[in-house]
CSV table of C-alpha atoms in Angstrom, one decimal:
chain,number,residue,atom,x,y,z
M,1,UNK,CA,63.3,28.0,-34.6
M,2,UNK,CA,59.2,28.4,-35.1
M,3,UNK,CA,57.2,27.6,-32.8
M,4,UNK,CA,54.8,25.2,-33.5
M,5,UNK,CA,51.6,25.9,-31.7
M,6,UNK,CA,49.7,22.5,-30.4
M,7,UNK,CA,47.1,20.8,-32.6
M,8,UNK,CA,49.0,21.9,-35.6
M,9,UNK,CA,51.0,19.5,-38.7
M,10,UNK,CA,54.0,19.7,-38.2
M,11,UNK,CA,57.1,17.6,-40.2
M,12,UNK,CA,59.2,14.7,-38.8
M,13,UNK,CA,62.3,13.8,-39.1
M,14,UNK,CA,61.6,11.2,-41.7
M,15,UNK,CA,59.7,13.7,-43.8
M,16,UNK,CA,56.6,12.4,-42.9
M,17,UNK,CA,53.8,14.9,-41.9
M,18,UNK,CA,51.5,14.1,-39.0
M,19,UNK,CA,48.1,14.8,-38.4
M,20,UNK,CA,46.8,15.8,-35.2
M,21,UNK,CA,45.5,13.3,-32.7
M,22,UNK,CA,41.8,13.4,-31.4
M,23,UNK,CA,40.7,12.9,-28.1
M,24,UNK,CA,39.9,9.8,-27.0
M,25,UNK,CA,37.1,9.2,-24.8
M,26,UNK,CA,35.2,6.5,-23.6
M,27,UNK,CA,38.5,4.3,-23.5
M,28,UNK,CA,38.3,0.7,-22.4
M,29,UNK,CA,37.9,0.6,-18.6
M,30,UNK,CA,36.6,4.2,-18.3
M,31,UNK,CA,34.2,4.5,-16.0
M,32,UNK,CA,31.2,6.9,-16.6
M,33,UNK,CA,28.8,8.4,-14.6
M,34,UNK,CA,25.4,7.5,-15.2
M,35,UNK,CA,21.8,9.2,-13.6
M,36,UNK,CA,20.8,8.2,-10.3
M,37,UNK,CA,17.6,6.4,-11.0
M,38,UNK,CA,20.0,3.8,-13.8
M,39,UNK,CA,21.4,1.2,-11.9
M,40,UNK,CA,22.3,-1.5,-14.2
M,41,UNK,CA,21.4,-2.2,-18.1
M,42,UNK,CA,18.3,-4.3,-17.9
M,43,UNK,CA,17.5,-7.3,-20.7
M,44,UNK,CA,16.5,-4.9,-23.6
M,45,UNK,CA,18.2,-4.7,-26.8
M,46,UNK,CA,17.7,-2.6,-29.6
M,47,UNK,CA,17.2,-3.3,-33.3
M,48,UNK,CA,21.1,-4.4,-33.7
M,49,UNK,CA,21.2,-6.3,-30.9
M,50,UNK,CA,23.3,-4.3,-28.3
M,51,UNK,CA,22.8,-4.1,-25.2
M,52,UNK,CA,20.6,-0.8,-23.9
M,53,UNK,CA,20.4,0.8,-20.8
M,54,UNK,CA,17.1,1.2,-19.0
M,55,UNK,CA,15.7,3.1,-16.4
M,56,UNK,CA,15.2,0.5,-12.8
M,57,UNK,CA,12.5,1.7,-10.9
M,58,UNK,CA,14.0,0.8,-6.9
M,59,UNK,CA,13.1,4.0,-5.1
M,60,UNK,CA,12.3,7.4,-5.7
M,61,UNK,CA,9.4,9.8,-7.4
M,62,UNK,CA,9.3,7.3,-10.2
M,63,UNK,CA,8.5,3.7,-7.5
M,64,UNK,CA,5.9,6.6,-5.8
M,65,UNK,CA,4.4,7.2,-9.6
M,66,UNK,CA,4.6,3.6,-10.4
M,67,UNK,CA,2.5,2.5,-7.5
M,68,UNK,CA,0.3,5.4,-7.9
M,69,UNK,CA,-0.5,4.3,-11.3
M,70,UNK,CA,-1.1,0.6,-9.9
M,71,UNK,CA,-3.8,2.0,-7.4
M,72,UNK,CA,-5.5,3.7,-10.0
M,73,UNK,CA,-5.5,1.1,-12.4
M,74,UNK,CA,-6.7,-1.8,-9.8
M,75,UNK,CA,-9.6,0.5,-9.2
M,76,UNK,CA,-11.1,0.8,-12.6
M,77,UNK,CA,-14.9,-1.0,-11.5
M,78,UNK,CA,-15.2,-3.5,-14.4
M,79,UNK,CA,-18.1,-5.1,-12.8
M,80,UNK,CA,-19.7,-2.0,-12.4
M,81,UNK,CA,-18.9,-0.6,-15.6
M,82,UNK,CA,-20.2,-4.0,-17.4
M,83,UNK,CA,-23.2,-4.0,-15.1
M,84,UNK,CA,-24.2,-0.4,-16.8
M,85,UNK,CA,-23.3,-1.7,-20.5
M,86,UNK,CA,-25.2,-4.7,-20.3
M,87,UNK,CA,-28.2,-3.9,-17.9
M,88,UNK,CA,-28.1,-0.3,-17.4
M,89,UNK,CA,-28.0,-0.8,-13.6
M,90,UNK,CA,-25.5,-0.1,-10.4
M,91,UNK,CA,-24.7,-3.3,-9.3
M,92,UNK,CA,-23.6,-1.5,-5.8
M,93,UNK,CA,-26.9,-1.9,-5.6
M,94,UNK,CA,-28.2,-5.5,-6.3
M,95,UNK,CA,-27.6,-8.6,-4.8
M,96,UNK,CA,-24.5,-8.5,-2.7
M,97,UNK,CA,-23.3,-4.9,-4.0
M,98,UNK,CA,-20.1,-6.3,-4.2
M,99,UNK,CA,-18.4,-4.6,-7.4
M,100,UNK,CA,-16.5,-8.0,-8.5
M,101,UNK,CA,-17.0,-10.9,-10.1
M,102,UNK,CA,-19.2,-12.9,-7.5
M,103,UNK,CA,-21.7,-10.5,-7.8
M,104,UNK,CA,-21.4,-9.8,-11.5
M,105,UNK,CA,-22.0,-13.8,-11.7
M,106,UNK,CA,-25.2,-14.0,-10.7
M,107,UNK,CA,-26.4,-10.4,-11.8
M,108,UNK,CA,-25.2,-10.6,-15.1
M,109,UNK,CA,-24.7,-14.5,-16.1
M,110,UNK,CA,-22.0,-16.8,-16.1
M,111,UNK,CA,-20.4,-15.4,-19.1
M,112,UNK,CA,-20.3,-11.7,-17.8
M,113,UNK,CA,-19.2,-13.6,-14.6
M,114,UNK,CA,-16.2,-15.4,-15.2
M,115,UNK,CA,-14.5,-12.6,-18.0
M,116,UNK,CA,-14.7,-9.6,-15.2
M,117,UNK,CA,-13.0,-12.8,-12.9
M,118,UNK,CA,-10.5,-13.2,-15.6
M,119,UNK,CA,-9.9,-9.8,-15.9
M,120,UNK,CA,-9.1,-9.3,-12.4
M,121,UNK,CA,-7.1,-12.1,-11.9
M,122,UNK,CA,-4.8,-11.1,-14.9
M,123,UNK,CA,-5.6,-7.9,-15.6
M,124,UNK,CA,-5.3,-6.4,-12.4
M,125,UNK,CA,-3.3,-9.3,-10.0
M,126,UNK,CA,-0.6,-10.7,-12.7
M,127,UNK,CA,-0.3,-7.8,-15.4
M,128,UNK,CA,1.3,-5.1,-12.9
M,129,UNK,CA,3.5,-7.2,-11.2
M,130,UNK,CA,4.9,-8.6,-14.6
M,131,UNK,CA,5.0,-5.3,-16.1
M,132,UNK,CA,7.1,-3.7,-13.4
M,133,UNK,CA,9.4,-6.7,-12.9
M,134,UNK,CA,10.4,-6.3,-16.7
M,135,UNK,CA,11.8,-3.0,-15.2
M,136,UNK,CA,14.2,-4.6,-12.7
M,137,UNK,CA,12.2,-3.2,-9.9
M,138,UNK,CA,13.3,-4.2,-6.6
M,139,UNK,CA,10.9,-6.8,-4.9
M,140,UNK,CA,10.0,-4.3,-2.5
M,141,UNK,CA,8.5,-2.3,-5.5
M,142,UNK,CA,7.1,-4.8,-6.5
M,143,UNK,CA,5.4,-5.8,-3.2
M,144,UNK,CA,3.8,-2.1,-3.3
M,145,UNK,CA,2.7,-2.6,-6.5
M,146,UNK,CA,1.1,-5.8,-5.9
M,147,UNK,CA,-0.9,-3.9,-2.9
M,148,UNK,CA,-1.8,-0.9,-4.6
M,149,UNK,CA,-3.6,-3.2,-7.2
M,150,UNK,CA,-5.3,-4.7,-4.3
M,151,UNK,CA,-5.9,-1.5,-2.6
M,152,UNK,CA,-7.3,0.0,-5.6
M,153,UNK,CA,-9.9,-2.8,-6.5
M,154,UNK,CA,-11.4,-2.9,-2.9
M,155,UNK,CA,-11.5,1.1,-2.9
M,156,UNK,CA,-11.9,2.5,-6.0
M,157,UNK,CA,-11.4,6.3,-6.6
M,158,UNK,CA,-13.5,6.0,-9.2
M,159,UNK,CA,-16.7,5.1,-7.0
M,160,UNK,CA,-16.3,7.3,-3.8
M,161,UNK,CA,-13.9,4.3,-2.8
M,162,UNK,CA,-16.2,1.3,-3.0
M,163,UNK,CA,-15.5,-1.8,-4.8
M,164,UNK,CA,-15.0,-5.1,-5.0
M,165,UNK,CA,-13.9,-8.0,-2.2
M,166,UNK,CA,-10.3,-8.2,-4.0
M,167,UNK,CA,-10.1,-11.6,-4.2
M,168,UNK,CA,-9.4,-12.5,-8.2
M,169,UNK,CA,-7.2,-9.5,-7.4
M,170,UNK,CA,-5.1,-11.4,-4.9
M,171,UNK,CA,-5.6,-14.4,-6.6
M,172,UNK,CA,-3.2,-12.7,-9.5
M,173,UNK,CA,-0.9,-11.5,-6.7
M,174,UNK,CA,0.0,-14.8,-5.8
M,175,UNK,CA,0.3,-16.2,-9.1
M,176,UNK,CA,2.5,-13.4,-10.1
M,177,UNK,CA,4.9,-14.1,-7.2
M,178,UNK,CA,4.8,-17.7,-8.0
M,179,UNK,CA,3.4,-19.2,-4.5
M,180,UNK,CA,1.9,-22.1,-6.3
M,181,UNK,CA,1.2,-23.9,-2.7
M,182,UNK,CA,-1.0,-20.8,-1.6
M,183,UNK,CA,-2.5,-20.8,-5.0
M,184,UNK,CA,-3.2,-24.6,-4.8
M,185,UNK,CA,-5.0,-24.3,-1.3
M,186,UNK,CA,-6.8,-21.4,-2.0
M,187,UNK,CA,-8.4,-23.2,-4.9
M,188,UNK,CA,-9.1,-26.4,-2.7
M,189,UNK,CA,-10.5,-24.1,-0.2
M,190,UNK,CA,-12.7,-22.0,-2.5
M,191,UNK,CA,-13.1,-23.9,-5.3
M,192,UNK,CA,-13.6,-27.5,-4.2
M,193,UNK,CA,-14.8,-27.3,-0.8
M,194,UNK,CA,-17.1,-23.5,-1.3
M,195,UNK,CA,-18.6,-23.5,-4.3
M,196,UNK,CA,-18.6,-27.4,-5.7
M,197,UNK,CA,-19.1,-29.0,-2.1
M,198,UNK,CA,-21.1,-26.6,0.0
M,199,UNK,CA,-22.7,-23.7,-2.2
M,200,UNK,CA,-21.0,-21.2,-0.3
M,201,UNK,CA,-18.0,-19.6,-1.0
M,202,UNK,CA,-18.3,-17.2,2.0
M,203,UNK,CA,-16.8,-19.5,4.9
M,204,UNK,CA,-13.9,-21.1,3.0
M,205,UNK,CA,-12.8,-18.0,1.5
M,206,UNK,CA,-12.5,-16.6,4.8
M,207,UNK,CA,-10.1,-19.6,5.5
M,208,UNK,CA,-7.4,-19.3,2.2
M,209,UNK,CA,-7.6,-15.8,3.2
M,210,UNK,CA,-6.2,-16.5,6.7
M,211,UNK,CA,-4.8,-19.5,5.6
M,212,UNK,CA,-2.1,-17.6,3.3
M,213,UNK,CA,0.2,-15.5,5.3
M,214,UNK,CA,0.4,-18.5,8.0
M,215,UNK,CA,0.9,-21.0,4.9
M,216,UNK,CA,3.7,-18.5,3.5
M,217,UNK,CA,5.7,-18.4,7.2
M,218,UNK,CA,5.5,-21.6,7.5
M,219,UNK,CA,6.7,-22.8,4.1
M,220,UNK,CA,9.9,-20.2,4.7
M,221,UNK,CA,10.2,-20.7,8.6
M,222,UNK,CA,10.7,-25.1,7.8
M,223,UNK,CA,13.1,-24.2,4.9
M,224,UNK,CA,10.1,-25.8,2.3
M,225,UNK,CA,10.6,-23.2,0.2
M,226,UNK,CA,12.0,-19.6,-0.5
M,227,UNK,CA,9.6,-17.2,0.7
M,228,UNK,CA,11.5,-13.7,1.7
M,229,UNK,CA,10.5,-11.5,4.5
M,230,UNK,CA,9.0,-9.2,1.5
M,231,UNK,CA,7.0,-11.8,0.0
M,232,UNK,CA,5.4,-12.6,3.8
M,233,UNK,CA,4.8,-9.2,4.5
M,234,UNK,CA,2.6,-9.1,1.4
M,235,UNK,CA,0.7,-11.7,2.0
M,236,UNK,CA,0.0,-11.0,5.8
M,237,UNK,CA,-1.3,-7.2,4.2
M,238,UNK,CA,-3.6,-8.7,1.9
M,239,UNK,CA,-4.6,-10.9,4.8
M,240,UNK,CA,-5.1,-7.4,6.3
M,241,UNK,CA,-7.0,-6.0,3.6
M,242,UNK,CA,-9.1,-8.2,2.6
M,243,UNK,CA,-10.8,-8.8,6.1
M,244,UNK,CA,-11.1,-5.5,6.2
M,245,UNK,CA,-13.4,-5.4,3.5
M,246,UNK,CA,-15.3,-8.0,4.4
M,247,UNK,CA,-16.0,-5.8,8.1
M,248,UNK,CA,-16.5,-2.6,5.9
M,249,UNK,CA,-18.0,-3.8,2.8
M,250,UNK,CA,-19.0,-1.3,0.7
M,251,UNK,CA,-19.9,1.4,3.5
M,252,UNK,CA,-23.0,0.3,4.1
M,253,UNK,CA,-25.2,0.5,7.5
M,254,UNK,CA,-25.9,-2.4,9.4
M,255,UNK,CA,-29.4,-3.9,9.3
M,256,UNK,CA,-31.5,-2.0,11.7
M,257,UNK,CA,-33.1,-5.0,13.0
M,258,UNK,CA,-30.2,-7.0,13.6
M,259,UNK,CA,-27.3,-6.1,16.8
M,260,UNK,CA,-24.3,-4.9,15.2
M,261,UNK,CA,-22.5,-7.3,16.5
M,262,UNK,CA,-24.4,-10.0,14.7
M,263,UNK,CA,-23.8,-8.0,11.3
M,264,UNK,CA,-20.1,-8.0,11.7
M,265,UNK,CA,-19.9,-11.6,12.7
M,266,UNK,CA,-22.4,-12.6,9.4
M,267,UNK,CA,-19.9,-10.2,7.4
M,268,UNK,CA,-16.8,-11.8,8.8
M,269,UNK,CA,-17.6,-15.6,8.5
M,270,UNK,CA,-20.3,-15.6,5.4
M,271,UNK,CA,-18.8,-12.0,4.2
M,272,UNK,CA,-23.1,-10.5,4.4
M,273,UNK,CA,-25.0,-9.4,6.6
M,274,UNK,CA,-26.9,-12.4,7.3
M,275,UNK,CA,-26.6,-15.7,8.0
M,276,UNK,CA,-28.8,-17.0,4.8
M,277,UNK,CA,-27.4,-16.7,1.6
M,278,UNK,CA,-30.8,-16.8,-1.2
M,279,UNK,CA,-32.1,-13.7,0.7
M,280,UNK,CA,-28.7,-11.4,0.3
M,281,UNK,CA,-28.0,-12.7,-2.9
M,282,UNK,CA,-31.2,-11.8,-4.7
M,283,UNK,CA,-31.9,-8.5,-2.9
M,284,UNK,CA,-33.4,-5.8,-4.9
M,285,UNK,CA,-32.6,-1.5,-4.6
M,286,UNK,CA,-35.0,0.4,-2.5
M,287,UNK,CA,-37.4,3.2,-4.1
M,288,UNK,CA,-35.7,5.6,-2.6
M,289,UNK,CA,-31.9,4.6,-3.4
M,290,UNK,CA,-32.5,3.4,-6.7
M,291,UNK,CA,-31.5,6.8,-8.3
M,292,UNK,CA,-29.1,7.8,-6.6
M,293,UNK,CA,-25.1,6.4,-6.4
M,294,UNK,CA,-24.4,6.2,-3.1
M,295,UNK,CA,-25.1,2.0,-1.9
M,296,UNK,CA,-27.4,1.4,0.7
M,297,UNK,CA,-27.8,-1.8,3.3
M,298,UNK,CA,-31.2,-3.5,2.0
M,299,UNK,CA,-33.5,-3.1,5.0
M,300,UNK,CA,-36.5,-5.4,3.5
M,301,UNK,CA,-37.9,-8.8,4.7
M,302,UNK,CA,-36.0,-10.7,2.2
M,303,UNK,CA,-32.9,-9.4,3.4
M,304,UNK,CA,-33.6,-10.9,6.7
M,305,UNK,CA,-34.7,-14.2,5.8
């Protein structure tokens, strides 16, 4: 009797010949082993319509890269960039030296003013946190995202880690996370109350500011909406931040004939050095920082009316 070796053709009893059988893999049920860093499929689909795995960004090198990239990206200086295509001038220097769109407002006009504003309330608040959430990151990713944008605006790497206030910024945060009764307070603060009613933004900013991490306990503590302890925690750290900035500014010295003390309490309730704001607003560089690129604190009468 011949041995029939396996894999070959070999007859039946009915005369019929059959052919050998291929592997099968990939059966129904099967469970396979995917990389680490894939989850679950996210929403994408290809050209035909099936479904296609993608890569979720919840932890690891890639979150690290991710937020990295946000950081770098919230610190490109639009107002300072526009400032030297329009006017050829460091805007670190003029008026408040704020590199954001207050300043940019009244250096460069209302137009200039409200597109850096728009850009860094989309651009740089809404745009990363939508990007990375079409990625099934986990909120916590998202979170550091959202701050890195922040982080980046306020400090850029770009300008020996000046910046802007980050306000648009965090504006765009809050929009992107949906807390539409944040959003609507920190426009009646700002908007209604600052800028329409009183001239002065300063003040009332300082209010939504610290008005939003207490507004976003509160809202989840009384059950008035969903607000997870992820979404608190980033608006207590922008809370953080953005008083910081305000005590920091831009690295500047205090006024050398003012007490400290005074300084820091002008920056923390007007966010300037002093108390008036036509003198701060419409201050001029020195002779002896205007060529250089490091900002300096304005030391002149004007500054101290």
């Amino acid at each position: 009797m011949a041995a029939w070796s396996r894999g070959k053709v070999r007859p039946n009893p009915a005369g019929r010949q059959r052919l050998p059988r291929a592997r099968k893999t990939g059966r129904a049920g099967t469970r396979h082993r995917r990389p680490a860093d894939v989850q679950r499929r996210g929403a994408f689909r290809d050209a035909c319509g099936n479904s296609v795995a993608v890569t979720t960004i919840d932890g690891g090198l890639i979150a690290i890269g991710v937020v990295v990239a946000a950081y770098l990206w919230g610190g490109i200086p639009t107002a300072y960039l526009a400032a030297r295509i329009e006017a050829g001038i460091d805007i670190r220097k003029y008026g408040s030296g704020n590199v954001g769109a207050s300043n940019a407002l009244v250096q460069l006009g209302t137009k200039a003013g409200v597109a850096i504003g728009l850009f860094d309330l989309i651009g740089k608040g809404i745009l990363p946190v939508l990007l990375i959430r079409a990625f099934d990151a986990s909120l916590t990713v998202q979170v550091a995202v959202a701050l890195a944008a922040v982080a980046g605006h306020n400090w850029s790497p770009y300008l020996r880690f000046t910046g802007g206030r980050g306000v648009s910024v965090a504006g765009g945060v809050v929009l992107a996370f949906a807390l539409w009764h944040e959003a609507a307070i920190s426009t009646i603060l700002i908007v209604a109350l600052g800028r329409l009613a009183f001239k002065d933004t300063g003040l009332f900013t300082l209010i939504a500011i610290v008005a939003l991490p207490v507004t976003t306990l509160s809202l989840g503590a009384l059950s008035m909406a969903d607000r997870p302890l992820e979404t608190v925690l980033l608006c207590t750290l922008i809370c953080a931040m953005l008083v910081a900035k305000r005590l920091i500014a831009n690295w500047e010295r205090p006024i050398a004939e003012q007490p400290v003390i005074e300084t820091l309490l002008c920056r923390m309730l007007w966010d300037r050095d002093v108390r008036h704001k036509q003198g701060w607003t419409e201050r001029m560089p020195n002779a002896d920082t205007a060529d250089n690129d490091t900002p300096a604190a304005d030391t002149s009468e004007a500054a101290d009316r």
